[in-house]
Coordinates of C-alpha atoms in Angstrom, one line a residue:
Chain I
M1 CA -3.1 19.8 2.8
S2 CA -0.1 21.5 5.8
R3 CA 0.0 18.1 6.4
R4 CA 1.3 17.8 3.9
L5 CA 3.4 21.3 4.0
G6 CA 4.5 21.1 6.9
P7 CA 7.2 18.0 6.8
V8 CA 8.5 19.2 3.0
L9 CA 8.7 22.7 4.3
R10 CA 11.0 21.3 7.7
Y11 CA 13.1 18.4 5.5
A12 CA 14.2 21.8 2.9
R13 CA 15.0 24.3 6.3
L14 CA 16.7 21.3 7.7
E15 CA 18.6 21.2 4.5
V16 CA 19.4 24.9 4.2
R17 CA 20.9 25.2 6.4
R18 CA 23.2 21.6 6.0
T19 CA 24.0 23.7 2.8
L20 CA 25.1 27.1 4.1
R21 CA 27.0 25.1 6.2
D22 CA 28.5 23.8 3.4
A23 CA 31.6 25.6 2.0
G24 CA 31.9 23.5 -0.7
Y25 CA 28.7 25.5 -1.5
V26 CA 29.8 28.6 -0.1
I27 CA 33.0 28.9 -2.7
T28 CA 31.7 27.2 -5.6
S29 CA 27.6 28.8 -5.7
V30 CA 29.3 32.2 -4.1
A31 CA 32.8 33.1 -3.4
M32 CA 33.6 32.0 -7.4
P33 CA 31.2 33.8 -9.1
L34 CA 31.4 36.8 -7.3
T35 CA 35.2 36.9 -7.3
M36 CA 35.2 36.0 -10.7
Y37 CA 32.8 38.9 -11.9
L38 CA 35.1 41.2 -9.4
L39 CA 37.9 40.2 -11.4
F40 CA 36.2 39.4 -15.2
T41 CA 35.2 43.6 -14.6
N42 CA 37.0 45.3 -13.4
L43 CA 40.7 43.6 -14.7
G44 CA 39.4 43.8 -18.6
A45 CA 41.2 47.1 -19.8
S46 CA 38.1 48.6 -21.6
E47 CA 38.1 51.2 -24.0
S48 CA 35.5 52.7 -23.4
A49 CA 33.4 53.5 -20.0
A50 CA 30.5 52.5 -22.0
D51 CA 31.7 49.5 -23.3
R52 CA 33.0 49.5 -19.1
A53 CA 29.5 49.7 -18.3
D54 CA 28.0 47.7 -20.7
Y55 CA 30.1 44.8 -19.6
A56 CA 29.3 45.3 -15.7
R57 CA 25.9 44.7 -16.5
Y58 CA 26.6 42.0 -19.4
A59 CA 28.4 40.1 -17.1
M60 CA 26.4 40.4 -13.8
V61 CA 23.5 38.6 -15.5
G62 CA 25.6 36.2 -16.7
M63 CA 27.4 35.0 -13.1
A64 CA 24.4 35.4 -10.9
A65 CA 22.6 33.3 -13.3
Y66 CA 26.7 30.8 -13.0
G67 CA 26.1 30.8 -8.8
A68 CA 21.8 29.8 -9.6
L69 CA 23.2 26.4 -11.4
G70 CA 25.7 26.2 -9.3
A71 CA 23.7 26.0 -6.3
A72 CA 20.8 23.9 -8.6
L73 CA 23.3 21.5 -9.5
G74 CA 24.5 20.9 -6.6
I75 CA 21.3 18.9 -5.2
G76 CA 22.7 16.8 -6.7
T77 CA 25.3 16.4 -4.5
G78 CA 23.9 16.8 -1.6
V79 CA 21.2 13.8 -2.8
A80 CA 23.7 11.4 -3.9
D81 CA 26.1 12.3 -1.1
D82 CA 22.4 11.3 1.1
K83 CA 22.2 8.0 -0.6
G84 CA 25.5 6.6 -0.5
R85 CA 25.4 6.8 3.2
G86 CA 22.2 4.9 3.5
W87 CA 20.3 8.2 5.5
L88 CA 17.3 7.8 1.8
R89 CA 17.0 4.7 3.2
Q90 CA 16.9 6.3 7.0
L91 CA 14.1 9.0 5.5
R92 CA 11.7 6.1 3.8
V93 CA 10.7 4.1 7.3
T94 CA 9.9 7.6 8.9
P95 CA 6.3 9.0 8.5
L96 CA 8.3 11.5 5.5
T97 CA 7.2 10.3 1.4
P98 CA 9.0 9.4 -1.0
A99 CA 7.4 12.8 -3.0
Q100 CA 7.9 15.2 0.5
V101 CA 11.3 14.0 0.6
V102 CA 12.5 15.1 -3.9
A103 CA 9.8 18.7 -2.7
G104 CA 11.9 18.7 0.4
R105 CA 15.1 18.9 -1.8
A106 CA 13.5 20.8 -4.4
L107 CA 12.6 23.9 -2.2
T108 CA 15.8 23.9 -0.6
A109 CA 17.4 24.5 -4.4
S110 CA 15.2 27.5 -4.3
V111 CA 16.8 28.9 -1.3
T112 CA 20.4 28.0 -1.7
V113 CA 19.9 29.8 -5.8
L114 CA 19.3 32.8 -3.9
P115 CA 22.6 34.0 -2.0
A116 CA 24.9 33.4 -5.5
L117 CA 21.7 35.6 -7.5
V118 CA 22.2 38.2 -4.0
T119 CA 25.4 38.2 -3.9
V120 CA 26.3 39.0 -8.0
L121 CA 23.7 41.8 -8.5
G122 CA 24.4 43.2 -5.0
A123 CA 28.1 44.0 -6.2
G124 CA 27.6 44.8 -9.5
A125 CA 24.8 46.8 -8.0
A126 CA 27.6 49.0 -5.4
V127 CA 31.4 47.6 -6.6
N128 CA 30.2 48.2 -10.6
G129 CA 28.0 51.1 -10.7
V130 CA 25.1 48.9 -12.2
R131 CA 21.8 51.4 -12.6
L132 CA 19.3 49.9 -13.9
A133 CA 14.9 50.4 -12.4
A134 CA 13.3 49.6 -9.5
W135 CA 11.5 46.6 -11.7
Q136 CA 14.9 45.9 -14.2
W137 CA 16.2 45.0 -10.4
A138 CA 13.5 42.3 -9.3
A139 CA 12.6 40.7 -12.6
V140 CA 16.1 39.8 -13.5
A141 CA 16.1 38.7 -10.0
G142 CA 13.1 37.2 -10.0
L143 CA 13.5 36.0 -13.3
L144 CA 16.1 33.9 -12.9
W145 CA 14.7 32.6 -8.9
L146 CA 12.5 30.9 -11.6
G147 CA 14.8 29.8 -14.5
T148 CA 17.1 28.2 -12.0
F149 CA 14.3 25.3 -11.3
P150 CA 15.2 23.2 -14.5
F151 CA 18.7 23.1 -13.7
T152 CA 17.4 21.8 -10.3
L153 CA 15.8 18.9 -11.8
L154 CA 18.6 17.9 -13.6
G155 CA 20.4 18.1 -10.3
L156 CA 17.6 15.9 -8.8
G157 CA 17.5 13.3 -11.4
N158 CA 22.1 13.2 -10.6
G159 CA 21.3 12.7 -7.6
Y160 CA 19.1 9.7 -7.8
G161 CA 21.1 8.4 -10.5
L162 CA 24.3 8.2 -10.1
S163 CA 27.1 8.1 -6.9
A164 CA 28.4 11.0 -4.8
Q165 CA 31.6 11.4 -6.9
A166 CA 29.9 11.2 -10.0
T167 CA 27.3 12.9 -9.9
G168 CA 30.2 15.2 -8.9
V169 CA 32.2 14.9 -12.0
A170 CA 28.9 15.1 -13.6
S171 CA 27.2 18.7 -12.3
M172 CA 31.0 19.7 -11.9
A173 CA 31.3 19.3 -16.1
S174 CA 27.2 20.1 -16.4
M175 CA 27.9 23.9 -14.9
M176 CA 31.4 24.5 -16.6
G177 CA 30.4 22.5 -20.0
L178 CA 26.6 24.6 -20.1
S179 CA 28.7 27.9 -18.7
V180 CA 31.0 28.7 -21.4
I181 CA 29.2 27.5 -24.5
G182 CA 25.3 29.9 -22.7
G183 CA 27.5 32.5 -22.7
L184 CA 28.0 33.0 -19.0
W185 CA 31.5 34.0 -18.6
I186 CA 32.6 35.1 -22.7
P187 CA 29.8 37.1 -23.9
V188 CA 28.1 35.2 -27.0
A189 CA 28.6 37.9 -29.6
L190 CA 32.5 36.9 -29.3
F191 CA 31.1 33.4 -30.3
P192 CA 32.4 31.5 -33.1
R193 CA 29.8 31.6 -35.7
W194 CA 28.9 27.6 -35.0
L195 CA 28.6 28.2 -31.2
A196 CA 26.9 30.9 -31.0
A197 CA 24.4 29.0 -33.2
V198 CA 24.8 26.4 -30.7
S199 CA 24.6 27.7 -27.6
R200 CA 21.2 29.3 -29.1
W201 CA 20.0 26.4 -28.0
T202 CA 21.6 25.5 -24.6
P203 CA 19.2 25.8 -21.0
T204 CA 21.6 28.5 -20.1
R205 CA 22.3 30.9 -22.9
R206 CA 18.6 30.9 -22.6
F207 CA 18.8 31.2 -18.7
G208 CA 21.4 34.5 -18.9
D209 CA 18.5 35.7 -21.1
L210 CA 16.4 35.9 -19.1
G211 CA 18.2 38.5 -17.1
W212 CA 20.1 39.5 -20.3
S213 CA 16.4 40.6 -21.6
V214 CA 15.0 42.6 -18.3
L215 CA 18.9 45.2 -19.0
D216 CA 17.5 45.3 -23.4
H217 CA 13.9 46.3 -21.4
R218 CA 12.2 43.7 -23.6
G219 CA 10.9 40.8 -21.4
P220 CA 12.8 37.3 -22.6
S221 CA 11.0 36.7 -25.7
L222 CA 9.0 33.8 -26.8
G223 CA 12.5 31.4 -28.6
T224 CA 13.4 31.4 -24.3
V225 CA 9.8 29.6 -23.4
A226 CA 10.4 27.3 -25.6
V227 CA 13.2 26.4 -25.4
L228 CA 14.0 26.7 -21.2
G229 CA 10.5 24.8 -21.5
G230 CA 12.1 22.1 -23.7
W231 CA 14.8 21.9 -21.1
L232 CA 12.2 21.6 -18.6
L233 CA 10.2 18.8 -20.5
L234 CA 14.3 16.9 -20.7
F235 CA 15.7 17.5 -17.4
G236 CA 12.3 16.8 -15.5
G237 CA 12.3 13.2 -17.6
Y238 CA 15.2 12.5 -16.3
A239 CA 14.7 13.1 -12.6
V240 CA 11.8 11.2 -13.2
V241 CA 13.5 8.5 -14.5
A242 CA 16.7 9.1 -11.9
Y243 CA 14.5 8.6 -9.5
R244 CA 12.2 6.1 -10.3
R245 CA 15.8 4.0 -10.5
G246 CA 17.8 5.3 -7.9
A247 CA 15.5 6.0 -5.3
R248 CA 13.9 2.2 -4.9
T249 CA 17.7 0.6 -4.5
A250 CA 17.8 4.3 -1.2
Chain M
M1 CA -10.5 0.8 16.7
V2 CA -8.7 -1.5 18.6
N3 CA -6.5 -2.7 16.5
T4 CA -4.5 -5.7 18.5
S5 CA -3.3 -7.7 15.6
P6 CA 0.8 -8.7 15.8
A7 CA 2.7 -6.3 15.5
V8 CA 4.6 -8.4 12.8
R9 CA 3.2 -11.2 10.9
L10 CA 5.8 -12.5 8.0
T11 CA 3.9 -15.6 6.0
A12 CA 6.0 -17.3 3.6
V13 CA 8.5 -15.1 2.6
H14 CA 10.9 -15.6 -0.2
K15 CA 12.9 -12.8 -1.4
R16 CA 15.6 -13.7 -4.2
F17 CA 18.4 -11.7 -5.5
G18 CA 19.7 -12.7 -8.5
A19 CA 21.0 -16.8 -8.3
V20 CA 20.7 -16.5 -4.1
R21 CA 17.8 -16.9 -2.1
A22 CA 18.3 -14.0 0.7
V23 CA 15.1 -15.3 2.5
A24 CA 13.5 -18.9 1.8
G25 CA 10.0 -19.0 3.6
V26 CA 10.2 -17.1 6.6
D27 CA 7.4 -18.0 8.9
L28 CA 7.0 -14.9 11.9
E29 CA 5.3 -13.5 14.5
I30 CA 5.9 -11.2 17.5
G31 CA 3.5 -10.2 19.7
R32 CA 3.4 -6.1 20.6
G33 CA 5.7 -5.8 23.4
E34 CA 8.1 -9.2 22.5
T35 CA 11.5 -8.4 22.6
L36 CA 12.4 -10.9 20.0
A37 CA 16.0 -10.9 18.5
L38 CA 17.0 -12.4 15.1
L39 CA 20.1 -14.5 14.8
G40 CA 22.4 -15.5 12.4
R41 CA 26.2 -15.0 10.9
N42 CA 26.4 -12.9 7.5
G43 CA 24.6 -13.7 5.1
A44 CA 21.9 -15.5 6.8
G45 CA 18.7 -13.3 5.9
K46 CA 18.1 -11.4 8.4
S47 CA 18.9 -7.5 7.1
T48 CA 17.0 -8.8 3.6
T49 CA 14.2 -9.8 6.0
I50 CA 14.1 -6.9 8.2
G51 CA 14.0 -4.9 4.8
L52 CA 11.4 -6.4 3.4
L53 CA 9.6 -6.5 6.9
L54 CA 10.3 -2.6 6.4
G55 CA 8.5 -2.3 3.4
L56 CA 12.2 -1.6 2.1
D57 CA 11.8 -4.2 -0.6
Q58 CA 9.0 -6.0 -1.8
P59 CA 8.9 -9.5 -1.6
D60 CA 9.3 -11.8 -4.0
G61 CA 5.9 -14.5 -2.4
G62 CA 4.1 -14.3 0.6
G63 CA 3.1 -11.4 3.1
V64 CA 4.3 -9.2 4.9
E65 CA 2.1 -7.0 7.6
L66 CA 2.8 -4.4 10.3
F67 CA 0.4 -3.6 12.9
G68 CA -2.1 -5.8 10.7
G69 CA -1.7 -4.2 7.8
P70 CA 0.8 -3.2 4.8
P71 CA 4.4 -2.1 6.2
A72 CA 4.1 0.9 4.0
R73 CA 0.9 2.7 6.2
A74 CA 2.6 1.5 9.5
V75 CA 5.4 3.8 8.6
R76 CA 3.2 6.3 7.4
A77 CA 1.7 6.5 10.1
G78 CA 4.5 6.2 12.1
R79 CA 4.0 3.3 14.0
V80 CA 7.6 2.3 13.0
G81 CA 11.3 3.5 14.4
A82 CA 13.9 1.5 12.1
M83 CA 18.2 1.9 12.7
L84 CA 19.4 0.4 9.8
Q85 CA 23.0 -1.0 9.0
D86 CA 24.3 1.1 6.7
G87 CA 22.3 4.6 7.6
H88 CA 24.2 7.1 8.4
P89 CA 23.2 10.0 9.9
I90 CA 24.3 13.4 7.5
P91 CA 26.5 15.7 8.1
R92 CA 26.5 19.7 8.8
V93 CA 23.6 19.4 11.0
T94 CA 23.7 19.6 14.5
V95 CA 22.4 16.1 17.1
A96 CA 19.2 18.1 18.3
E97 CA 18.3 19.5 15.0
L98 CA 18.3 15.8 13.2
V99 CA 16.4 14.6 16.0
A100 CA 13.6 17.3 16.3
F101 CA 13.6 17.2 12.6
V102 CA 12.7 13.0 13.1
A103 CA 10.5 13.3 15.7
A104 CA 8.5 15.8 13.6
A105 CA 7.9 13.4 11.3
Y106 CA 5.6 11.5 13.7
P107 CA 1.9 12.0 15.2
C108 CA 3.2 12.1 18.6
P109 CA 6.9 12.0 18.6
M110 CA 8.4 12.5 22.7
P111 CA 10.4 15.3 23.3
A112 CA 13.9 15.7 21.7
A113 CA 16.0 15.9 24.6
E114 CA 13.9 12.7 26.0
A115 CA 15.3 10.9 22.7
L116 CA 18.8 12.1 23.6
E117 CA 18.8 11.3 27.2
L118 CA 17.0 7.7 26.7
A119 CA 20.2 7.0 23.7
G120 CA 22.2 8.2 26.6
I121 CA 22.8 11.5 24.6
G122 CA 21.2 13.6 26.4
A123 CA 24.8 16.2 26.5
L124 CA 25.2 15.7 22.8
G125 CA 22.2 18.3 21.2
G126 CA 24.5 21.2 20.9
R127 CA 27.4 18.6 19.1
R128 CA 27.7 18.5 14.8
V129 CA 27.2 15.2 13.9
D130 CA 30.5 14.8 11.9
R131 CA 32.4 15.7 15.2
L132 CA 30.5 12.4 16.8
S133 CA 32.3 9.3 17.4
G134 CA 31.3 6.0 16.8
G135 CA 29.9 4.6 20.2
Q136 CA 28.2 8.4 19.9
A137 CA 26.8 8.7 16.2
Q138 CA 26.0 4.8 17.2
R139 CA 23.5 6.0 19.9
L140 CA 22.1 8.9 18.3
R141 CA 21.2 6.0 15.4
F142 CA 18.8 5.0 18.0
A143 CA 17.1 8.1 19.4
L144 CA 16.5 8.9 15.9
A145 CA 15.1 5.2 15.4
V146 CA 12.5 5.7 19.0
A147 CA 12.2 9.6 18.8
G148 CA 8.6 9.4 17.1
N149 CA 7.6 7.5 19.5
P150 CA 6.8 4.1 17.3
W151 CA 5.0 1.5 18.5
L152 CA 8.0 -0.7 16.6
I153 CA 11.9 -0.5 16.7
V154 CA 13.5 -2.8 14.5
L155 CA 18.0 -2.5 14.6
D156 CA 19.9 -4.1 12.3
E157 CA 22.9 -5.1 14.4
P158 CA 22.7 -2.4 16.6
T159 CA 26.4 -3.1 19.0
A160 CA 28.1 -3.4 15.1
A161 CA 31.3 -2.0 15.5
L162 CA 30.5 -0.3 19.6
D163 CA 33.1 -1.1 22.5
V164 CA 32.3 -3.5 25.2
E165 CA 31.3 -0.5 27.7
A166 CA 29.2 1.7 24.4
R167 CA 27.7 -1.8 23.9
R168 CA 26.6 -2.0 28.1
A169 CA 25.0 1.3 27.8
F170 CA 23.1 0.9 23.9
W171 CA 21.2 -2.2 25.8
R172 CA 20.4 -0.6 28.6
A173 CA 19.3 2.2 26.3
M174 CA 17.4 -0.7 24.4
R175 CA 15.7 -1.7 27.4
G176 CA 14.4 1.2 28.7
Y177 CA 12.4 1.9 25.8
A178 CA 11.2 -2.3 25.6
A179 CA 10.3 -1.3 28.8
R180 CA 7.3 1.3 28.0
G181 CA 5.7 -1.4 25.8
N182 CA 7.1 -0.9 23.0
T183 CA 7.8 -4.0 20.9
V184 CA 11.8 -4.2 19.8
L185 CA 13.5 -6.5 17.1
F186 CA 17.1 -6.9 16.7
S187 CA 19.5 -8.7 14.8
T188 CA 23.6 -9.6 16.3
H189 CA 25.4 -12.5 16.0
Y190 CA 25.7 -13.1 18.8
L191 CA 24.3 -15.3 20.8
E192 CA 24.9 -13.7 24.7
E193 CA 23.9 -10.9 23.3
A194 CA 20.2 -12.0 21.8
D195 CA 19.8 -14.0 25.0
E196 CA 20.4 -11.6 27.5
N197 CA 18.4 -9.4 25.7
A198 CA 15.3 -11.0 24.1
D199 CA 12.1 -12.2 25.2
R200 CA 12.5 -14.8 22.6
I201 CA 15.5 -15.5 20.3
V202 CA 15.1 -17.1 16.7
V203 CA 18.4 -18.4 15.3
M204 CA 17.9 -18.1 10.7
D205 CA 20.3 -19.5 8.7
R206 CA 20.3 -19.6 4.4
G207 CA 16.8 -17.8 4.8
R208 CA 15.5 -19.8 6.3
I209 CA 14.4 -20.0 10.3
V210 CA 15.8 -23.0 12.3
A211 CA 15.1 -22.2 15.1
D212 CA 12.9 -20.2 17.6
G213 CA 12.1 -20.3 21.4
S214 CA 13.6 -18.2 24.6
G215 CA 16.9 -17.5 25.3
E216 CA 17.1 -21.1 28.1
R217 CA 16.4 -22.6 25.5
I218 CA 18.0 -22.3 22.6
K219 CA 20.8 -22.2 24.7
Q220 CA 20.1 -26.0 26.1
A221 CA 19.9 -27.3 22.2
V222 CA 23.2 -25.4 21.7
G223 CA 25.5 -26.2 25.6
G224 CA 25.5 -28.9 26.9
T225 CA 27.7 -31.9 25.5
L226 CA 27.9 -33.4 21.9
V227 CA 28.7 -36.7 22.6
S228 CA 29.4 -38.2 18.9
F229 CA 29.6 -41.6 17.0
D230 CA 29.8 -43.3 13.7
L231 CA 26.9 -45.1 12.4
A232 CA 28.7 -47.4 10.8
G233 CA 25.8 -47.2 8.2
G234 CA 22.6 -48.4 10.7
G235 CA 19.9 -45.4 11.3
T236 CA 19.0 -42.4 12.9
E237 CA 15.5 -43.6 13.8
G238 CA 15.3 -43.6 17.7
L239 CA 18.3 -41.4 18.8
R240 CA 16.7 -38.5 19.5
A241 CA 14.2 -40.2 22.2
L242 CA 18.3 -41.0 24.1
P243 CA 17.9 -40.3 28.0
G244 CA 20.0 -36.3 27.3
V245 CA 19.2 -36.0 24.3
T246 CA 18.7 -32.4 23.1
A247 CA 18.9 -33.4 19.4
V248 CA 20.4 -34.9 16.3
E249 CA 22.5 -34.2 13.5
V250 CA 23.7 -36.3 11.4
R251 CA 27.8 -35.6 9.7
G252 CA 28.2 -37.9 7.0
D253 CA 28.4 -41.3 8.7
R254 CA 28.9 -39.8 12.3
A255 CA 25.8 -38.5 14.1
L256 CA 26.5 -35.8 16.6
L257 CA 24.5 -35.7 19.6
R258 CA 23.9 -32.8 21.5
S259 CA 23.2 -33.8 25.6
G260 CA 21.5 -32.0 29.1
D261 CA 22.9 -35.2 30.2
S262 CA 26.2 -37.2 28.6
D263 CA 26.6 -40.1 31.2
A264 CA 22.8 -41.4 30.3
T265 CA 23.2 -40.2 26.4
V266 CA 26.4 -42.9 26.9
L267 CA 25.2 -45.3 28.7
A268 CA 22.4 -45.3 26.6
L269 CA 24.3 -45.7 23.4
A270 CA 26.8 -49.1 24.9
A271 CA 23.2 -50.3 25.7
A272 CA 23.0 -50.3 21.9
G273 CA 26.1 -51.0 21.7
R274 CA 25.9 -48.3 18.9
V275 CA 30.1 -47.0 20.6
R276 CA 32.0 -47.0 17.3
R277 CA 34.6 -44.0 17.2
L278 CA 32.7 -42.8 20.3
E279 CA 33.3 -38.8 21.7
V280 CA 32.3 -37.0 23.7
A281 CA 33.0 -33.2 24.6
P282 CA 32.2 -30.3 26.4
A283 CA 30.2 -28.2 23.2
R284 CA 32.0 -24.9 22.8
L285 CA 28.4 -22.7 22.3
E286 CA 29.5 -20.9 19.3
D287 CA 30.6 -24.7 17.5
A288 CA 27.2 -25.7 18.6
F289 CA 25.8 -22.5 17.3
L290 CA 27.4 -22.7 14.4
S291 CA 25.5 -26.3 13.5
L292 CA 22.5 -25.7 14.4
T293 CA 22.4 -23.2 11.9
D294 CA 24.8 -25.2 9.6
P295 CA 25.2 -28.3 9.6
M296 CA 25.9 -29.1 6.8
A297 CA 30.1 -27.3 7.0
D298 CA 32.9 -29.4 7.4
A299 CA 34.3 -27.3 8.5
P300 CA 33.6 -24.7 9.9
D301 CA 36.2 -21.6 9.8
D302 CA 33.8 -18.4 11.1
P303 CA 31.5 -19.5 14.0
A304 CA 29.2 -16.9 14.0
G305 CA 31.1 -14.7 13.7
G306 CA 31.2 -13.1 16.9
P307 CA 34.4 -11.5 19.0
D308 CA 36.2 -15.3 20.2
G309 CA 36.2 -14.5 24.2
E310 CA 32.4 -13.2 23.6
R311 CA 30.1 -16.2 24.4
T312 CA 33.6 -19.2 24.9
G313 CA 32.9 -21.1 28.3
D314 CA 29.4 -21.3 28.7
R315 CA 28.1 -24.4 28.2
A316 CA 25.6 -25.0 31.2
A317 CA 23.9 -27.5 30.6
G318 CA 20.3 -27.8 31.3
P319 CA 17.6 -30.0 31.5
P320 CA 16.9 -31.0 28.0
G321 CA 16.0 -28.0 25.7
A322 CA 12.4 -28.1 23.7
V323 CA 14.1 -26.4 20.5
R324 CA 13.2 -26.6 17.1
A325 CA 16.2 -26.9 15.7
K326 CA 16.7 -27.9 11.5
G327 CA 15.5 -30.6 9.9
T328 CA 12.9 -31.2 12.4
A329 CA 10.5 -28.7 12.1
R330 CA 11.4 -25.3 8.8
G331 CA 9.5 -22.2 9.0
R332 CA 6.6 -21.8 10.5
A333 CA 7.5 -20.4 14.4
G334 CA 4.8 -18.8 15.8
R335 CA 5.1 -17.9 19.5
G336 CA 3.2 -20.6 22.2
R337 CA 4.0 -23.3 19.7
K338 CA 7.1 -25.2 19.9
E339 CA 6.9 -27.9 19.2
P340 CA 8.7 -30.2 22.1
V341 CA 11.3 -32.7 20.9
R342 CA 10.4 -35.3 23.0

């Protein structure tokens, strides 16, 4: 077991280090969501203190999810980049198996989404005075962390299937588009009805719901789990197809 | 279990990319501990052969074995290290981190520091990969190839883009690794490099092996003097048996004889009355190499792709050699089975 797992852990450790040293990662996945969170919640002149507090909680989950989304999709840019420099091919002449390489990358994402989550949640508590029960903090962080997995698969699919440049574009477009339609930036309550209806089917809306449902003292609904599960399968299938096509030529 | 199978065994290997026959029937056996140079121009099929040999690509036909088993098994077992032509190390890690990571993937690696030392970058362990010079990055790639202490290392044009000094240092490192009893296969388009650093040279052209022998023998075949004359309808039989002749080639109506003793060859030709438009010229090494690998080319404008200063002046005319050149034997080219020319 450890002979299989050891290389995965070592690969993930190397990749986590590389990611944390990447200015692009720090800016898009940590600095940007944090800045946007603090700006959105403190510049807007809301009428009542209750509204403000409400928005601070809602946006905290939205922006944490947005940052984590960026980190998860960003894994694809890393993969595409490594593929372009021939590094994935180089890895194929080491004893590492392709499965270990993919697992190492996925594990990397599960670590690099954490700073994004923790920073925004931390700012919510420390700067914006968001108060939650201990279990709620744990549940919000834990559920959002788990909820990044479909996006990690989407990122891996992009990375193996597309060129480095195309991956960058695809990641940026899906990050922005899905964040907006999913209500991570702007509350869905402000959407026109048709957009709200579309939003319900997006993975990002359901991703945010994982956290928002905890704020309301509910758990994620069956619908949320089902829709996210559907996207998980879809992105997983995409990743497998892209990997089979891309890794062979890598 | 004692495994005594050769390090590499290719049997009638074919690979086609679309309409291009990249590898067209290669038989090659490399014994353990041997250092072999795969010599050929760009597009000769060297890199494809290496990709097939490492299991990175699957052959359309024929068999590939490393240490008696499929390449994937040898790679998985950590017996193989490689420096691929387009395998660039990743940025944002230090040299030591990267080498230690690759080493740890192998069952019995050498210490990372030793790999760095062997590659001549012992002082650069803390340097970020993205801040290495071209030559340093090349040596890092060598360190990555040897870090796992594999039995076989495969180096695809390892000195491309290196300056003379860096090249010398590189070959020192390679010989150091070979001297430990390991098997080394490297590709190059510099005959001189192949000659200086390999026990055996295999020349590839158009996906085939066109010559196989020691550096001395290859040089004999491609060095010497070029004696040419018009066939004027006459046959080529008997030409090879003339004194001094090491190889015979026909271009159009002209016979080109490579000779280690041009005086003797010319006298013999004169005796046979075959002197129409007779020419005797020293064979420049790169022309000779080109003719060895590409007898059909009528206007050679790419003399094997090496820098001009590298191989000129070497006109060592040795005794008649025993290299199998194109036309005399195709494919099968096991060590020690070289067919004497006369």
